[in-house]
Amino acid sequence: MSRDPDPSRRSLVKSGAALAAFAAAGALPGVGSFAAPATRRRRAGPRVAVVGAGAFGGWSALHLLRQGARVTLLDAWGPGNSRASSGGETRVIRATYGPDRIYVEMAVRSMQLWRDSEKRWGRRLFHETGVLWLAGADDAFEKAALPLLREARVECETYTTAEAAKRYPQMRFDEVAWVLHEKKAGYLMARQACRAVLDAFLEEGGEYRQVTAEPGAIEGDALADLGLSDGTRLAADSYLFACGPWLGRLFPDLLGERIRPTRQEVFFFGTPAGDPAFSEERLPIWIDTGPPVLYGIPGNESRGFKVADDTHGPPVDPTSLERAASPHGLKAVRRYMARRFPAMKDAPLVESRVCQYEVSPDGRFILDRHPCAGNLWIAGGGSGHGFKHGPAIGERVAAMVLGSARPDPYFALSRFAT
């Protein structure tokens, strides 16, 4: 849920030493492969292997397929699994990004693609609840966002705290300067969306295999193949690694210091029985810019009132992480709830979840070619705000892999160079 903090520059590993060796990923047994009927498979086009079936990898695989490639999609535990950064039930989709025009444009494009896909697939993946931004004393982020939102024709309006309190009496607006309301924003059904993308990918002719993948040797300036946990090897013309928090393990010299998985806690509280005041029909998603930044999603298809702290947690191993929420985290969220939502002060905890972000040094995505292999691509660094952008990222990455577009410097690895 990151606000995409101001960019910072960090040094890139010297190109001559970049990726001297690959770290092996922990292998898990494969559980089969799936593909559309042979009559639907694409017979021409370059062969592309995509590692990771989350928001970045799944959408990239689908766009590659639609642009004529023959695509094999690989994932260790399946799309939207409990270890993935794209797992869990819900993700916010909004276009407010302070002064960063590129994210506004990507969010608008992604929203169009999400809506188009819902119609195409006949599946509801987006809930239009609106999003309230609670601007604090430092409101530069929200002020910078307004002209870009209006230029992009994003429906929004502003409220004084008195106006907001009248509209939303469930909330207190202490320490809030004013409120920005994105009227057409909302939330996405994350795990379900990952599955829907895979289903479309298979229906349109893609192949999916549930295995782990390790990069093979770089021969000359190209990656030769992948080693899979079922004992086979997979060769392709191009390779895309979009495996989120595992990127640092697979490419330690290149990404070990640039993809940092962090532990994040999410809590779901039970609302008062029979009281619709805290449903998504009565209360939009809210983002309190603090500090610290907290956000919440009412409703969640009756799952509960979701609350989470956007502060980056300690570094973790996403494979072995024990995913039990801490008493300290729960206590901090309860204090906040008592202040901002008085009627929820003693609300029962009905569920909790521990997930992870995969944070880049500047909070920006990494969408680029590997410096030592011309046929090897990286898509990662979601940094807690990447899920919503999956469709637009998939378009960008597919175009780069197939040679019709170049990497954008804003997301390139070269930004970390000294």
Coordinates of C-alpha atoms in Angstrom, one line a residue:
M1 CA 0.0 0.0 0.0
S2 CA 3.1 2.2 -0.3
R3 CA 2.7 5.9 -1.2
D4 CA 5.8 5.4 -3.4
P5 CA 8.3 7.4 -1.4
D6 CA 10.7 9.9 -2.9
P7 CA 13.3 8.2 -5.1
S8 CA 16.8 7.6 -3.6
R9 CA 19.9 6.4 -5.5
R10 CA 21.9 3.4 -4.6
S11 CA 24.9 1.8 -6.2
L12 CA 24.5 -1.1 -8.6
V13 CA 26.9 -4.0 -8.5
K14 CA 29.7 -3.4 -11.0
S15 CA 28.6 -4.9 -14.3
G16 CA 31.6 -7.1 -14.6
A17 CA 30.8 -8.8 -11.3
A18 CA 27.0 -8.8 -11.7
L19 CA 25.6 -12.2 -11.3
A20 CA 28.8 -14.2 -11.0
A21 CA 26.7 -17.1 -9.7
F22 CA 23.1 -17.9 -9.1
A23 CA 21.7 -19.0 -5.8
A24 CA 19.6 -22.1 -5.9
A25 CA 16.0 -21.8 -4.9
G26 CA 14.6 -24.5 -2.6
A27 CA 13.0 -27.2 -4.9
L28 CA 9.5 -28.5 -4.3
P29 CA 7.9 -31.4 -6.1
G30 CA 6.0 -30.4 -9.2
V31 CA 2.4 -31.3 -9.2
G32 CA 1.7 -31.4 -12.9
S33 CA 1.2 -29.1 -15.9
F34 CA -1.9 -27.7 -17.5
A35 CA -2.5 -26.4 -21.0
A36 CA -5.4 -25.6 -23.3
P37 CA -6.4 -28.2 -25.9
A38 CA -3.9 -28.6 -28.6
T39 CA -6.2 -27.1 -31.2
R40 CA -6.1 -23.8 -29.3
R41 CA -2.3 -23.7 -28.8
R42 CA -0.3 -21.1 -30.7
R43 CA 2.0 -22.6 -33.2
A44 CA 4.2 -19.6 -34.1
G45 CA 6.1 -16.9 -32.3
P46 CA 9.0 -16.9 -29.9
R47 CA 9.1 -19.2 -26.9
V48 CA 8.9 -17.4 -23.6
A49 CA 9.2 -18.9 -20.1
V50 CA 7.6 -16.8 -17.3
V51 CA 8.6 -17.6 -13.7
G52 CA 5.9 -16.5 -11.2
A53 CA 2.1 -16.5 -11.6
G54 CA 1.3 -13.5 -9.4
A55 CA 0.1 -10.1 -10.6
F56 CA 3.3 -9.2 -12.6
G57 CA 4.0 -12.7 -14.0
G58 CA 0.4 -13.8 -14.7
W59 CA -0.5 -10.6 -16.6
S60 CA 2.8 -10.5 -18.4
A61 CA 2.3 -14.1 -19.5
L62 CA -1.2 -13.4 -20.8
H63 CA -0.1 -10.3 -22.7
L64 CA 2.8 -12.2 -24.2
L65 CA 0.4 -14.9 -25.4
R66 CA -1.9 -12.3 -26.9
Q67 CA 1.0 -10.7 -28.7
G68 CA 1.8 -14.0 -30.4
A69 CA 4.4 -15.7 -28.1
R70 CA 4.3 -19.3 -27.1
V71 CA 4.4 -19.0 -23.3
T72 CA 5.0 -21.4 -20.4
L73 CA 4.1 -20.0 -17.0
L74 CA 5.7 -21.5 -13.9
D75 CA 4.9 -21.2 -10.2
A76 CA 6.1 -23.0 -7.1
W77 CA 2.7 -23.0 -5.2
G78 CA 0.2 -21.6 -7.7
P79 CA -1.4 -18.2 -8.5
G80 CA -2.3 -16.2 -5.4
N81 CA -0.9 -18.7 -3.0
S82 CA -0.5 -17.9 0.7
R83 CA 3.2 -17.2 0.4
A84 CA 2.9 -14.9 -2.6
S85 CA 3.0 -11.1 -2.5
S86 CA -0.1 -11.3 -4.7
G87 CA -1.9 -13.7 -2.2
G88 CA -4.6 -12.8 0.2
E89 CA -8.2 -11.7 -0.5
T90 CA -8.1 -7.9 -1.3
R91 CA -5.9 -5.2 -2.7
V92 CA -6.7 -1.4 -3.0
I93 CA -6.8 0.1 -6.5
R94 CA -6.4 3.9 -6.6
A95 CA -4.7 6.5 -8.7
T96 CA -3.4 9.0 -6.1
Y97 CA 0.4 8.9 -6.3
G98 CA 1.5 12.4 -5.3
P99 CA 3.5 14.0 -8.1
D100 CA 4.3 10.7 -10.0
R101 CA 2.5 11.0 -13.3
I102 CA 3.7 7.6 -14.5
Y103 CA 1.8 5.7 -11.7
V104 CA -1.4 7.7 -12.3
E105 CA -1.3 6.8 -16.0
M106 CA -0.6 3.2 -15.2
A107 CA -3.4 3.0 -12.6
V108 CA -5.9 4.5 -15.0
R109 CA -4.8 2.0 -17.7
S110 CA -5.0 -0.9 -15.3
M111 CA -8.4 0.1 -14.2
Q112 CA -9.6 0.0 -17.8
L113 CA -8.1 -3.4 -18.3
W114 CA -9.5 -4.7 -15.0
R115 CA -13.0 -3.6 -16.0
D116 CA -12.7 -5.0 -19.5
S117 CA -11.5 -8.3 -18.2
E118 CA -14.4 -8.6 -15.8
K119 CA -16.8 -8.3 -18.7
R120 CA -14.7 -10.6 -20.9
W121 CA -14.5 -13.3 -18.2
G122 CA -17.9 -12.8 -16.6
R123 CA -16.2 -12.6 -13.1
R124 CA -16.5 -9.9 -10.5
L125 CA -13.0 -8.9 -9.5
F126 CA -13.4 -5.2 -8.7
H127 CA -15.5 -3.5 -6.0
E128 CA -16.1 0.2 -6.5
T129 CA -16.2 1.6 -3.0
G130 CA -14.2 4.9 -3.5
V131 CA -11.1 5.7 -1.5
L132 CA -10.7 8.5 1.1
W133 CA -7.3 10.0 1.6
L134 CA -7.0 11.6 5.0
A135 CA -4.4 14.4 4.5
G136 CA -2.4 15.3 7.5
A137 CA -0.4 18.4 8.4
D138 CA 2.0 17.5 5.7
D139 CA -0.4 17.4 2.7
A140 CA 2.1 17.9 -0.1
F141 CA 1.5 14.4 -1.4
E142 CA -2.3 14.9 -1.8
K143 CA -1.9 18.5 -3.1
A144 CA 0.5 17.3 -5.8
A145 CA -1.9 14.5 -6.8
L146 CA -4.9 16.7 -7.5
P147 CA -3.9 18.2 -10.8
L148 CA -2.6 14.9 -12.2
L149 CA -5.9 13.2 -11.2
R150 CA -7.9 15.8 -12.9
E151 CA -5.7 15.8 -16.0
A152 CA -6.2 12.0 -16.2
R153 CA -10.0 12.5 -15.7
V154 CA -10.1 10.5 -12.5
E155 CA -13.3 11.4 -10.6
C156 CA -12.4 13.0 -7.3
E157 CA -13.5 15.7 -4.9
T158 CA -12.2 17.3 -1.7
Y159 CA -13.9 17.7 1.6
T160 CA -13.2 19.8 4.7
T161 CA -13.0 17.7 7.9
A162 CA -16.5 19.1 8.8
E163 CA -17.9 17.9 5.5
A164 CA -16.2 14.6 5.8
A165 CA -17.6 14.1 9.3
K166 CA -21.1 14.8 8.1
R167 CA -20.8 12.3 5.3
Y168 CA -19.1 9.6 7.4
P169 CA -20.1 9.9 11.0
Q170 CA -18.5 6.5 11.7
M171 CA -15.1 8.2 11.6
R172 CA -13.4 10.9 13.6
F173 CA -11.2 13.2 11.7
D174 CA -8.8 14.4 14.4
E175 CA -5.4 15.5 13.1
V176 CA -6.8 15.5 9.5
A177 CA -6.4 18.7 7.5
W178 CA -8.7 17.8 4.6
V179 CA -10.0 14.7 2.7
L180 CA -9.4 13.7 -0.9
H181 CA -12.1 11.3 -2.3
E182 CA -11.3 9.1 -5.3
K183 CA -14.9 8.3 -6.2
K184 CA -14.3 5.4 -8.7
A185 CA -11.5 3.7 -6.8
G186 CA -12.0 0.5 -4.7
Y187 CA -10.6 -2.9 -4.1
L188 CA -9.7 -6.0 -6.2
M189 CA -10.2 -9.6 -5.2
A190 CA -6.5 -10.5 -5.3
R191 CA -6.3 -14.3 -5.0
Q192 CA -9.4 -14.7 -7.2
A193 CA -7.9 -12.3 -9.8
C194 CA -4.7 -14.3 -10.0
R195 CA -6.7 -17.5 -10.7
A196 CA -8.9 -15.7 -13.2
V197 CA -5.8 -14.5 -15.1
L198 CA -4.4 -18.1 -15.1
D199 CA -7.7 -19.5 -16.4
A200 CA -7.8 -16.9 -19.2
F201 CA -4.1 -17.8 -20.0
L202 CA -4.9 -21.5 -20.3
E203 CA -8.1 -20.9 -22.3
E204 CA -6.2 -18.8 -24.8
G205 CA -3.5 -21.4 -25.3
G206 CA -0.9 -21.0 -22.6
E207 CA 0.9 -23.8 -20.7
Y208 CA 1.2 -23.7 -16.9
R209 CA 3.4 -25.9 -14.8
Q210 CA 3.6 -26.0 -11.0
V211 CA 7.3 -26.3 -10.4
T212 CA 10.1 -24.2 -9.0
A213 CA 12.6 -22.9 -11.5
E214 CA 16.3 -22.0 -11.2
P215 CA 18.1 -20.0 -13.9
G216 CA 20.7 -22.1 -15.7
A217 CA 24.0 -20.9 -17.1
I218 CA 24.6 -17.6 -19.0
E219 CA 26.4 -18.6 -22.1
G220 CA 27.8 -15.6 -24.0
D221 CA 25.2 -13.0 -23.4
A222 CA 22.1 -15.2 -23.1
L223 CA 20.5 -17.5 -20.5
A224 CA 20.6 -21.1 -21.7
D225 CA 17.7 -22.7 -19.9
L226 CA 15.9 -23.3 -16.6
G227 CA 16.3 -26.1 -14.2
L228 CA 13.0 -27.3 -12.8
S229 CA 12.2 -29.1 -9.6
D230 CA 10.7 -32.1 -11.5
G231 CA 14.2 -32.9 -12.8
T232 CA 13.6 -31.5 -16.3
R233 CA 15.1 -28.5 -18.0
L234 CA 13.2 -25.9 -20.0
A235 CA 14.7 -23.9 -22.9
A236 CA 13.1 -20.9 -24.4
D237 CA 14.0 -17.9 -26.5
S238 CA 13.3 -15.4 -23.7
Y239 CA 12.9 -15.7 -19.9
L240 CA 11.0 -13.5 -17.5
F241 CA 11.4 -13.8 -13.8
A242 CA 8.5 -12.2 -11.9
C243 CA 8.7 -14.2 -8.7
G244 CA 8.5 -11.3 -6.3
P245 CA 10.3 -11.7 -2.9
W246 CA 12.3 -14.6 -4.3
L247 CA 14.1 -12.5 -6.9
G248 CA 16.9 -11.6 -4.5
R249 CA 17.6 -15.3 -3.8
L250 CA 17.7 -16.2 -7.5
F251 CA 19.9 -13.3 -8.5
P252 CA 21.8 -12.4 -5.4
D253 CA 24.6 -10.3 -7.0
L254 CA 22.1 -8.2 -9.0
L255 CA 19.0 -8.0 -6.7
G256 CA 20.1 -9.3 -3.3
E257 CA 20.3 -5.7 -2.0
R258 CA 17.5 -4.4 -4.2
I259 CA 14.6 -6.7 -3.4
R260 CA 13.9 -6.8 0.3
P261 CA 11.0 -8.9 1.6
T262 CA 9.4 -7.3 4.6
R263 CA 6.9 -8.8 7.1
Q264 CA 3.5 -7.1 7.1
E265 CA 0.5 -7.7 9.3
V266 CA -3.2 -7.4 8.4
F267 CA -6.1 -7.6 10.8
F268 CA -9.9 -8.1 10.2
F269 CA -12.3 -7.0 12.8
G270 CA -16.0 -8.0 13.3
T271 CA -18.5 -5.1 12.9
P272 CA -21.5 -4.6 15.2
A273 CA -24.3 -7.1 14.5
G274 CA -26.9 -5.8 12.2
D275 CA -25.2 -2.4 11.8
P276 CA -24.4 -1.5 8.1
A277 CA -22.4 1.6 9.1
F278 CA -19.1 -0.2 8.5
S279 CA -20.0 -1.9 5.3
E280 CA -18.5 -1.0 2.0
E281 CA -21.9 0.4 0.9
R282 CA -21.7 3.1 3.7
L283 CA -18.0 3.7 4.1
P284 CA -15.2 3.9 1.4
I285 CA -11.8 2.5 1.7
W286 CA -9.7 4.9 3.7
I287 CA -5.9 5.7 3.7
D288 CA -4.6 7.7 6.7
T289 CA -1.3 9.3 5.6
G290 CA -0.3 9.7 9.2
P291 CA 2.5 9.1 10.0
P292 CA 2.4 6.2 10.2
V293 CA 0.3 5.3 7.1
L294 CA -2.6 3.0 7.9
Y295 CA -5.3 1.9 5.6
G296 CA -8.5 -0.1 5.8
I297 CA -11.1 -1.8 3.6
P298 CA -14.6 -2.1 5.0
G299 CA -16.7 -5.0 3.9
N300 CA -14.3 -7.4 2.1
E301 CA -17.3 -9.4 0.9
S302 CA -18.3 -9.9 4.6
R303 CA -14.8 -11.0 5.6
G304 CA -14.5 -8.2 8.2
F305 CA -13.2 -4.7 8.6
K306 CA -9.6 -4.8 7.3
V307 CA -6.9 -2.7 8.9
A308 CA -3.2 -2.6 8.1
D309 CA -0.1 -0.6 8.9
D310 CA 1.9 0.3 5.7
T311 CA 5.1 0.7 7.7
H312 CA 7.8 -1.7 6.3
G313 CA 8.4 -4.5 8.8
P314 CA 11.5 -6.5 9.4
P315 CA 13.2 -8.5 6.6
V316 CA 11.9 -12.1 6.2
D317 CA 12.3 -15.3 4.2
P318 CA 9.0 -15.6 2.4
T319 CA 9.4 -19.4 2.1
S320 CA 9.9 -20.2 5.8
L321 CA 8.1 -17.2 7.4
E322 CA 5.7 -18.2 10.2
R323 CA 2.6 -16.2 9.5
A324 CA 1.1 -15.5 12.9
A325 CA 0.3 -11.9 13.7
S326 CA 2.0 -10.3 16.8
P327 CA 0.3 -9.1 20.0
H328 CA 2.2 -5.8 19.5
G329 CA 0.8 -5.3 16.1
L330 CA -2.7 -6.0 17.2
K331 CA -2.4 -3.6 20.2
A332 CA -1.2 -0.8 17.9
V333 CA -4.0 -1.3 15.5
R334 CA -6.6 -1.4 18.3
R335 CA -5.3 2.0 19.6
Y336 CA -5.7 3.5 16.2
M337 CA -9.2 2.0 15.8
A338 CA -10.3 3.5 19.1
R339 CA -9.2 6.9 18.0
R340 CA -10.5 6.9 14.4
F341 CA -13.5 4.6 14.6
P342 CA -14.9 4.9 18.2
A343 CA -17.7 2.3 17.7
M344 CA -15.0 -0.3 16.7
K345 CA -13.0 0.2 19.9
D346 CA -13.7 -3.2 21.3
A347 CA -14.5 -5.0 18.0
P348 CA -13.4 -8.7 18.1
L349 CA -10.6 -9.8 15.9
V350 CA -12.1 -12.3 13.5
E351 CA -9.0 -13.0 11.4
S352 CA -5.4 -11.9 10.9
R353 CA -2.8 -12.5 8.2
V354 CA 0.9 -12.0 7.8
C355 CA 2.1 -11.3 4.3
Q356 CA 5.1 -9.6 2.8
Y357 CA 6.0 -6.6 0.6
E358 CA 9.0 -7.0 -1.8
V359 CA 10.5 -3.6 -1.4
S360 CA 12.9 -1.9 -3.8
P361 CA 15.3 0.8 -2.4
D362 CA 13.1 3.7 -3.8
G363 CA 9.7 2.0 -3.8
R364 CA 9.6 1.9 -7.6
F365 CA 9.2 -1.2 -9.7
I366 CA 12.1 -3.0 -11.4
L367 CA 11.2 -3.7 -15.0
D368 CA 14.3 -4.3 -17.0
R369 CA 16.6 -6.6 -18.9
H370 CA 19.3 -8.4 -17.0
P371 CA 22.7 -6.7 -17.7
C372 CA 24.5 -9.9 -18.5
A373 CA 21.9 -11.7 -20.6
G374 CA 19.9 -10.1 -23.4
N375 CA 17.1 -12.7 -23.3
L376 CA 16.5 -12.5 -19.5
W377 CA 14.1 -10.0 -18.0
I378 CA 13.1 -9.0 -14.5
A379 CA 9.8 -7.7 -13.2
G380 CA 9.6 -7.1 -9.5
G381 CA 9.9 -4.5 -6.7
G382 CA 6.1 -4.3 -6.2
S383 CA 6.9 -2.5 -2.8
G384 CA 3.4 -3.0 -1.5
H385 CA 1.6 -1.1 -4.2
G386 CA 2.2 -3.2 -7.3
F387 CA -0.9 -5.5 -7.5
K388 CA -3.3 -2.9 -9.0
H389 CA -0.8 -2.2 -11.8
G390 CA -0.6 -5.8 -12.9
P391 CA -2.5 -5.4 -16.2
A392 CA -0.5 -2.3 -17.3
I393 CA 2.8 -3.9 -16.2
G394 CA 1.9 -7.0 -18.2
E395 CA 1.5 -4.8 -21.3
R396 CA 4.8 -3.0 -20.8
V397 CA 6.8 -6.1 -20.0
A398 CA 5.4 -8.1 -22.9
A399 CA 6.3 -5.3 -25.3
M400 CA 9.8 -5.2 -23.9
V401 CA 10.4 -8.9 -24.1
L402 CA 9.1 -9.1 -27.7
G403 CA 11.2 -6.1 -28.8
S404 CA 8.5 -3.5 -29.5
A405 CA 9.4 -1.3 -26.6
R406 CA 12.4 -0.4 -24.5
P407 CA 12.7 -0.4 -20.7
D408 CA 11.5 2.9 -19.2
P409 CA 14.5 4.5 -17.3
Y410 CA 12.1 5.2 -14.4
F411 CA 12.0 1.4 -13.7
A412 CA 15.4 0.5 -15.0
L413 CA 18.2 -1.1 -13.0
S414 CA 20.6 1.6 -14.2
R415 CA 18.9 4.0 -11.7
F416 CA 20.9 2.3 -8.9
A417 CA 24.2 2.8 -10.6
T418 CA 26.8 5.1 -9.0

